[in-house]
Tab-separated table of N, CA and C in Angstrom:
chain	number	residue	atom	x	y	z
A	1	MET	N	157.432	111.029	52.575
A	1	MET	CA	155.783	110.736	52.191
A	1	MET	C	154.874	111.210	52.525
A	2	ARG	N	153.986	111.948	51.428
A	2	ARG	CA	152.879	112.952	51.960
A	2	ARG	C	151.529	112.284	51.795
A	3	ARG	N	150.819	112.795	52.324
A	3	ARG	CA	149.563	112.346	51.908
A	3	ARG	C	148.545	113.582	52.164
A	4	TRP	N	147.917	113.580	50.987
A	4	TRP	CA	146.789	114.778	50.980
A	4	TRP	C	145.414	114.421	50.745
A	5	GLN	N	144.602	115.432	51.227
A	5	GLN	CA	142.623	115.317	51.423
A	5	GLN	C	142.549	116.712	50.811
A	6	ARG	N	141.413	116.784	49.771
A	6	ARG	CA	140.915	117.919	49.429
A	6	ARG	C	140.203	118.342	50.132
A	7	ILE	N	139.680	119.492	50.438
A	7	ILE	CA	139.064	119.742	51.181
A	7	ILE	C	138.135	121.481	50.670
A	8	TRP	N	137.268	121.540	51.150
A	8	TRP	CA	136.380	122.808	50.722
A	8	TRP	C	136.408	123.645	52.045
A	9	VAL	N	137.065	125.157	51.868
A	9	VAL	CA	136.872	125.588	53.010
A	9	VAL	C	136.163	127.070	52.223
A	10	SER	N	134.731	127.752	52.522
A	10	SER	CA	134.172	128.739	52.362
A	10	SER	C	135.133	129.793	52.490
A	11	GLY	N	135.262	130.762	51.385
A	11	GLY	CA	135.829	132.033	51.438
A	11	GLY	C	137.666	131.558	51.472
A	12	ILE	N	137.946	130.435	51.182
A	12	ILE	CA	139.428	129.996	50.856
A	12	ILE	C	139.093	129.167	49.612
A	13	GLY	N	138.460	128.546	49.533
A	13	GLY	CA	138.386	127.684	48.533
A	13	GLY	C	139.034	126.290	48.653
A	14	SER	N	138.960	125.700	47.465
A	14	SER	CA	139.614	124.097	47.398
A	14	SER	C	141.034	124.154	47.623
A	15	ALA	N	141.557	123.412	48.264
A	15	ALA	CA	142.988	123.444	48.659
A	15	ALA	C	143.029	121.954	49.246
A	16	TYR	N	144.311	121.265	48.860
A	16	TYR	CA	145.321	120.380	49.593
A	16	TYR	C	145.534	120.653	50.802
A	17	VAL	N	145.488	119.833	51.673
A	17	VAL	CA	145.948	119.965	53.118
A	17	VAL	C	146.700	118.749	53.481
A	18	ALA	N	147.962	119.366	53.878
A	18	ALA	CA	148.799	117.798	54.239
A	18	ALA	C	147.940	117.249	55.420
A	19	MET	N	147.940	115.691	55.226
A	19	MET	CA	147.349	115.150	56.345
A	19	MET	C	148.616	114.590	57.384
A	20	LEU	N	149.440	114.090	56.894
A	20	LEU	CA	151.087	114.360	57.296
A	20	LEU	C	152.117	114.248	56.819
A	21	GLU	N	152.841	115.011	57.587
A	21	GLU	CA	153.988	115.894	57.085
A	21	GLU	C	155.140	115.483	58.082
A	22	ALA	N	155.718	114.563	57.419
A	22	ALA	CA	157.263	113.671	58.237
A	22	ALA	C	158.098	114.926	58.357
A	23	ASP	N	158.511	115.679	57.349
A	23	ASP	CA	159.526	116.562	57.569
A	23	ASP	C	159.317	117.402	59.092
A	24	HIS	N	158.044	118.015	59.317
A	24	HIS	CA	157.656	118.524	60.613
A	24	HIS	C	157.292	117.891	61.615
A	25	GLY	N	156.865	116.689	61.581
A	25	GLY	CA	156.171	115.993	62.299
A	25	GLY	C	155.017	116.692	62.921
A	26	TYR	N	154.230	117.184	61.822
A	26	TYR	CA	152.971	117.924	61.964
A	26	TYR	C	151.717	117.560	61.407
A	27	ARG	N	150.770	116.790	62.254
A	27	ARG	CA	149.459	116.193	61.388
A	27	ARG	C	148.510	117.292	61.566
A	28	LEU	N	147.958	117.250	60.449
A	28	LEU	CA	146.754	118.024	60.624
A	28	LEU	C	145.417	117.196	59.780
A	29	GLN	N	144.190	117.469	60.949
A	29	GLN	CA	143.034	116.319	60.622
A	29	GLN	C	141.976	117.343	60.407
A	30	LEU	N	141.418	117.472	59.596
A	30	LEU	CA	140.399	118.256	59.000
A	30	LEU	C	138.997	117.796	58.156
A	31	ARG	N	137.930	117.619	58.812
A	31	ARG	CA	136.946	117.074	57.890
A	31	ARG	C	136.331	118.258	57.140
A	32	GLU	N	135.920	117.905	55.913
A	32	GLU	CA	134.905	118.942	55.221
A	32	GLU	C	133.836	119.872	55.853
A	33	ARG	N	133.235	119.142	56.759
A	33	ARG	CA	131.977	119.403	57.074
A	33	ARG	C	132.437	120.324	58.426
A	34	GLU	N	133.576	119.825	59.331
A	34	GLU	CA	133.876	120.539	60.393
A	34	GLU	C	134.522	121.971	59.969
A	35	ALA	N	135.186	121.801	59.106
A	35	ALA	CA	135.579	123.199	57.918
A	35	ALA	C	134.496	124.032	58.021
A	36	ASN	N	133.400	123.766	57.121
A	36	ASN	CA	132.425	124.487	56.688
A	36	ASN	C	131.642	125.207	58.071
A	37	GLU	N	131.662	124.186	59.030
A	37	GLU	CA	131.115	124.496	60.212
A	37	GLU	C	131.866	125.938	60.952
A	38	ASN	N	133.187	125.742	61.262
A	38	ASN	CA	133.669	126.507	61.979
A	38	ASN	C	134.593	127.195	61.158
A	39	TYR	N	134.454	128.177	60.615
A	39	TYR	CA	135.181	128.790	59.590
A	39	TYR	C	136.625	129.840	60.335
A	40	ALA	N	136.359	130.308	61.334
A	40	ALA	CA	137.236	131.196	62.068
A	40	ALA	C	138.461	130.192	62.115
A	41	GLU	N	137.956	129.049	62.873
A	41	GLU	CA	139.163	127.830	63.401
A	41	GLU	C	139.977	127.453	62.058
A	42	THR	N	139.008	127.070	61.041
A	42	THR	CA	139.761	126.709	59.953
A	42	THR	C	140.784	127.732	59.472
A	43	GLN	N	140.730	128.873	59.270
A	43	GLN	CA	141.774	129.862	58.995
A	43	GLN	C	142.979	129.584	59.970
A	44	ARG	N	142.286	129.629	61.222
A	44	ARG	CA	143.530	129.463	62.077
A	44	ARG	C	144.596	128.051	61.775
A	45	ILE	N	144.068	127.005	61.369
A	45	ILE	CA	144.270	125.903	61.377
A	45	ILE	C	145.482	125.865	60.094
A	46	LEU	N	144.570	126.215	58.750
A	46	LEU	CA	145.330	126.653	57.666
A	46	LEU	C	146.362	127.408	57.821
A	47	SER	N	146.467	128.569	58.514
A	47	SER	CA	147.617	129.481	58.657
A	47	SER	C	148.334	128.616	58.930
A	48	THR	N	148.463	127.938	60.411
A	48	THR	CA	149.158	127.291	60.969
A	48	THR	C	150.308	126.126	60.183
A	49	ALA	N	149.217	125.341	59.364
A	49	ALA	CA	149.602	124.400	58.235
A	49	ALA	C	150.511	124.954	57.711
A	50	MET	N	150.168	126.042	56.846
A	50	MET	CA	151.048	126.486	55.820
A	50	MET	C	152.396	127.155	56.145
A	51	SER	N	152.543	127.464	57.622
A	51	SER	CA	153.517	127.888	58.025
A	51	SER	C	154.614	126.390	58.035
A	52	LYS	N	154.215	125.492	58.301
A	52	LYS	CA	154.536	124.002	58.795
A	52	LYS	C	154.815	123.392	57.826
A	53	THR	N	154.110	123.623	56.534
A	53	THR	CA	154.123	122.401	55.729
A	53	THR	C	153.770	123.194	53.968
A	54	THR	N	154.249	122.163	53.064
A	54	THR	CA	153.859	122.720	51.673
A	54	THR	C	152.204	122.310	51.444
A	55	MET	N	151.758	123.126	50.927
A	55	MET	CA	150.151	123.310	50.238
A	55	MET	C	150.408	123.591	48.951
A	56	SER	N	149.381	123.066	48.666
A	56	SER	CA	149.055	123.293	47.115
A	56	SER	C	147.392	123.593	47.138
A	57	LYS	N	147.497	125.071	46.608
A	57	LYS	CA	145.924	125.232	46.177
A	57	LYS	C	145.439	124.900	44.946
A	58	VAL	N	144.320	124.734	44.653
A	58	VAL	CA	143.671	124.253	43.335
A	58	VAL	C	142.904	124.867	43.034
């Protein structure tokens, strides 16, 4: 079961990020405010998430 949270990341755009990915046992928690405040860290997190989970851009 996958749960998705829609976030906005400046320079990346709107994306659905896996909050819980049972297949990989990988949990990603990212709030919109934090994403906008820390762009570089957000890019790193999203890059890591994309390598471990299925993400759908909108």
